[in-house]
Coordinates of C-alpha atoms in Angstrom, one line a residue:
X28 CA 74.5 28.7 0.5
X29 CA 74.9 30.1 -2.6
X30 CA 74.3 33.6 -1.2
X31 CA 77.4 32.6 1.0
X32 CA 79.4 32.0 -2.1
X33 CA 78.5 35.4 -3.4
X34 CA 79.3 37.0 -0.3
X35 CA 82.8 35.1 -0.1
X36 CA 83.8 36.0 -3.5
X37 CA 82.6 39.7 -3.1
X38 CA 85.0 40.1 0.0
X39 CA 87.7 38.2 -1.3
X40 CA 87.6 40.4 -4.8
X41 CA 87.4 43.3 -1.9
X42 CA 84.3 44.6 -4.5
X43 CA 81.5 46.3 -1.9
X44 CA 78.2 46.8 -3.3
X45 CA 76.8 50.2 -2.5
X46 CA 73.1 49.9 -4.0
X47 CA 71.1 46.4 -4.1
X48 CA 67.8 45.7 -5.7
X49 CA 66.3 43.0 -4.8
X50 CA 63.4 42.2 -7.6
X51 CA 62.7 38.6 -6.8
X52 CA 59.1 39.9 -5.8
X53 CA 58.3 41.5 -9.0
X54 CA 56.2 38.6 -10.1
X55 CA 52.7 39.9 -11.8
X56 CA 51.2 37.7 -9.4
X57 CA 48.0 38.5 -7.6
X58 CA 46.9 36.4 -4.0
X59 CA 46.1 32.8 -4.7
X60 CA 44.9 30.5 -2.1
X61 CA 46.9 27.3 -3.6
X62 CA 49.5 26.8 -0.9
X63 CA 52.1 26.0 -3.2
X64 CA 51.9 29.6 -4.9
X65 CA 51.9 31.3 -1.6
X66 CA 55.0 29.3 -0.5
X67 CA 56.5 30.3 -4.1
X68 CA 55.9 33.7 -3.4
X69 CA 57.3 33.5 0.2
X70 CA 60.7 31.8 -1.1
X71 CA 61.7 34.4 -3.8
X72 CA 60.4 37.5 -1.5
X73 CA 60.9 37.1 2.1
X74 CA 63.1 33.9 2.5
X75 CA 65.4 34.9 -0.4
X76 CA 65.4 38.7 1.4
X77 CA 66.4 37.1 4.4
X78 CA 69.0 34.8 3.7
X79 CA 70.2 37.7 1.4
X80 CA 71.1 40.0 4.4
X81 CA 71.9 37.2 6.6
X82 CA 74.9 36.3 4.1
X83 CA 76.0 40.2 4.0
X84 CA 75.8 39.5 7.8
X85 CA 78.5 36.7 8.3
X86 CA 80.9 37.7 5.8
X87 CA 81.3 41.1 7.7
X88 CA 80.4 43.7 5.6
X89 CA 81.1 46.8 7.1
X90 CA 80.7 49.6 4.5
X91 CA 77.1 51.5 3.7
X92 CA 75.0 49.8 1.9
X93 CA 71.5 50.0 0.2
X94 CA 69.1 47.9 -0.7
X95 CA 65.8 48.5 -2.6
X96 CA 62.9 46.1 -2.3
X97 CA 61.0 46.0 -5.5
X98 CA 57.7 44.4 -5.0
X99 CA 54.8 44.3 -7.1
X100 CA 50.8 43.9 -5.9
X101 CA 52.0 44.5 -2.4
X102 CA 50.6 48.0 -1.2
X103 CA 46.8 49.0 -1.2
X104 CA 47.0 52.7 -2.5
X105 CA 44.2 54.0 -4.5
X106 CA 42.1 50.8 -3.6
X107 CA 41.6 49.5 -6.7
X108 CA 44.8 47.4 -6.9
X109 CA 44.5 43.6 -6.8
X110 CA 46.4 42.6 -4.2
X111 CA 49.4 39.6 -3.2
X112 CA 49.1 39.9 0.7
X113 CA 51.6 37.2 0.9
X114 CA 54.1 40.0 -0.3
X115 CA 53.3 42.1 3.0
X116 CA 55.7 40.3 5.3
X117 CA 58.5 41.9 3.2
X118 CA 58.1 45.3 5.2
X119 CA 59.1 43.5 8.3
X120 CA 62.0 42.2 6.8
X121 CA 62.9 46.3 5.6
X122 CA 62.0 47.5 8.7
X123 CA 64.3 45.4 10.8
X124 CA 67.2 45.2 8.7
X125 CA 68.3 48.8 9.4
X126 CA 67.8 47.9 13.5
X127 CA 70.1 44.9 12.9
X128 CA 72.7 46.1 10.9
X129 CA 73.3 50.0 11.3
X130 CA 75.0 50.0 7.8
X131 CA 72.2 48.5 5.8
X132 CA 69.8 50.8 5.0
X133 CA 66.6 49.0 3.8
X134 CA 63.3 49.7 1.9
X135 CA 60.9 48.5 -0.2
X136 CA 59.1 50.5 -3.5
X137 CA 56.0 49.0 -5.0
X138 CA 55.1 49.0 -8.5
X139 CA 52.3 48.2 -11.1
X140 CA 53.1 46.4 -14.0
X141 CA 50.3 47.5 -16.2
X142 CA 47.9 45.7 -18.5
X143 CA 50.3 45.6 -21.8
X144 CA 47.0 46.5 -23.6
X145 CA 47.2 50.1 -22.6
X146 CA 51.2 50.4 -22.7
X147 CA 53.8 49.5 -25.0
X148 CA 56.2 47.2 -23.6
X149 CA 58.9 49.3 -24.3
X150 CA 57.9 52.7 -22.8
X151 CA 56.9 50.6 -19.7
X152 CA 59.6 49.6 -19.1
X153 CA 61.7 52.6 -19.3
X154 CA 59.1 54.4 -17.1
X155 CA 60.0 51.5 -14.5
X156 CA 63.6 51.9 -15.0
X157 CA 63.7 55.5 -15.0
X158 CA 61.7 55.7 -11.4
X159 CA 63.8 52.8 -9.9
X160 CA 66.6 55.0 -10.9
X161 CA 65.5 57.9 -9.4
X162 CA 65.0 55.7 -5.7
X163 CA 68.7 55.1 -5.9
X164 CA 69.4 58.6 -5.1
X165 CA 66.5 59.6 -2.3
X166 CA 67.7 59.5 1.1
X167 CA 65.2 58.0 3.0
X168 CA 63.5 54.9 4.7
X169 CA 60.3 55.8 3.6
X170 CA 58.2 52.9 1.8
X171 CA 57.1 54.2 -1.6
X172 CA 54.6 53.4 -3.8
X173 CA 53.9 53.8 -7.7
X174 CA 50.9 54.6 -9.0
X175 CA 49.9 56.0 -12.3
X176 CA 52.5 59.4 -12.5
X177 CA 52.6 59.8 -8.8
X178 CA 55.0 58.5 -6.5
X179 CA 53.5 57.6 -2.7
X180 CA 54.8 57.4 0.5
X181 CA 53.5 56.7 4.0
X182 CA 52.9 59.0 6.4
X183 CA 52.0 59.1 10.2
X184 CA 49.3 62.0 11.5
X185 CA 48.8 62.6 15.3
X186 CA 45.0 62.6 16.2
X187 CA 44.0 64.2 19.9
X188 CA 40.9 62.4 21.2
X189 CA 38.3 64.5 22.9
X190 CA 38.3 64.8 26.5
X191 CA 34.5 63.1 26.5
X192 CA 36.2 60.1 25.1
X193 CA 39.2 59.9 27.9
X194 CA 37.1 61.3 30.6
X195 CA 34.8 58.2 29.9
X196 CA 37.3 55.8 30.0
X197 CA 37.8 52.3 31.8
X198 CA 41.4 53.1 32.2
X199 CA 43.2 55.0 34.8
X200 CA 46.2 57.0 34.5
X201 CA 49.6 55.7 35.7
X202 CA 47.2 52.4 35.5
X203 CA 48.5 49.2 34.7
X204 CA 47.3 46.1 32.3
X205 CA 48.2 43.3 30.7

């Protein structure tokens, strides 16, 4: 509803946003089996996300628009991360979006928010600032990744199975299967 209201007042000031972020699941919070936590998490990242783009949706915005997912403790990288698998269902929500609504272009970038032990607050959080500011300006619908100085993105590589494997096979060609 009060998305709705936002919406409203955006088209009736005619004011279009061209860039969103949406930081509702930058939380610090690692997986936690307490169902109320995992709910919590849900609401502010993938509900919130949806009803988000379903309000852009019914007030008919037209225009190009971007939105940036910033998610924390969402994206297994280096292996070492401690992990909010709750967060996960968010790349649905980035992936579809764009099949939706051909204007929206949608994706998510996953930080660390280090231990402030090893980091001053302050040049933390311009390192933050000054990468988020940088994903304003790349054209793509990549999902990225922070970690450490490097900046990660997913990537797809073909693989050609041997002929042993397919000659070997329980399926046919042309065959069909449910």
């Amino acid at each position: 509803e009060q998305y709705g209201t936002l919406f409203k007042e955006l088209r009736d000031t005619q004011t279009v946003p061209e860039l969103i972020y949406h930081l509702w699941s930058v939380s610090g919070s690692r997986s936690a089996s307490d169902g109320e936590v995992v709910q919590l998490v849900l609401d502010l990242g993938f509900y919130s996300l949806l009803f988000f783009i379903q309000a852009i949706g019914s007030h008919c915005f037209f225009e190009r628009m971007q939105i940036i997912v910033v998610t924390d403790h969402m994206q297994d990288i280096t292996g070492d991360e401690d992990l909010c698998p709750e967060k996960a269902v968010i790349l649905g929500l980035c992936k579809v979006v764009p099949q939706e609504y051909s204007n929206i272009s949608c994706r998510c970038i996953d930080i660390v928010l280090p231990d402030w032990k090893h980091e001053t607050r302050q040049r933390h959080r311009q390192r933050i600032i000054d990468r988020l500011t940088v994903e304003m300006d790349v054209e793509t619908a990549d999902t990225a990744a922070y970690r450490g100085n490097y900046r990660w993105i997913r990537t797809f590589e073909p693989i050609v199975l041997p002929a042993s494997l397919t000659e070997n096979s329980r399926f046919r060609s042309g065959g069909t299967y449910l």
